[in-house]
């Protein structure tokens, strides 16, 4: 497979990078990584610190639109890109906004209460013990398997898309664990959250997102893919440009404020930046300037943020927000301390961040 071409704007970013504590050669090192074949099919890389861009790179490579091949695409600032599971993070932001407006239920609400069309399922006390919070943290304890390729009808998300009733398909899964005790990656859990938003707001996800999130951020161009039944994908359907995705990261890092306006409730983001349940996975991170590698636990979380992002294959959204200990939140398709109770967020004192993402502790020393 041919390596993508990479064009870089090193000025004034190189100077900005040095001023912000980065190697001024970071752009050229990126090019070297591509030329050496270490970074294949890299579409876009944007990195920002303190509101200043330190690295900006647009390349080319094979792309797709929610599974539909687009061939080789030359990327630029205006090119839409599949965000895949970063969509889950957008949906979490939307829920926080809707919750503040009393349009959606509290997180400690039994999730079947939001789906009154399934009284047979609601008659099971074990199913009624699963809450909206459990859907957010992917700890519903219900069978779901996305380990198979997304071209395989046995992949649970694909089976959901093919089912005559996607919500019954999700809610009727076999119970395999007590709620809140086991993390199981599930696009179906996020689909339930998306449906609750649509029911509560009376708008489709793209309509509500445009009104309360995209328009306030000045995001004019986007796409939200839908299944054959017209249902917009809560798990993987959003397409944005790279600069617009960076706006969302900047919004989260700024506690939900954009140009002086509180777009996302600060309390939602504060509550969201707390780990809740270990995923059972771990990541191995190479330490800069050393051959040493360290493995860190992953935690299920509820919401996103970004200091830098890269788009290669399915995309990557990274956040660096001052906390103790420092935290980095990678968002891929793979992908504080306990605080006080936040009204509407349920009965617990500690909450996670974006649905379907993973929290990685890192050592910045």
Coordinates of C-alpha atoms in Angstrom, one line a residue, residues 23 25 39 74 78 147 193 203 217 228 251 253 290 302 304 310 314 357 364:
X23 CA 10.5 20.3 19.9
X25 CA 11.4 19.9 14.7
X39 CA 2.8 6.1 10.2
X74 CA -6.6 14.2 -0.2
X78 CA -12.6 21.5 4.8
X147 CA -15.0 -8.0 18.4
X193 CA -28.9 7.1 24.9
X203 CA -35.6 16.4 17.5
X217 CA -19.3 26.5 17.9
X228 CA -31.7 1.9 6.5
X251 CA -14.8 23.4 24.4
X253 CA -10.9 21.8 28.0
X290 CA 13.5 6.0 26.2
X302 CA -18.6 9.2 29.7
X304 CA -14.5 13.8 25.5
X310 CA -5.0 12.8 14.8
X314 CA -11.0 5.6 12.5
X357 CA -14.1 5.8 25.4
X364 CA 3.7 13.7 32.8

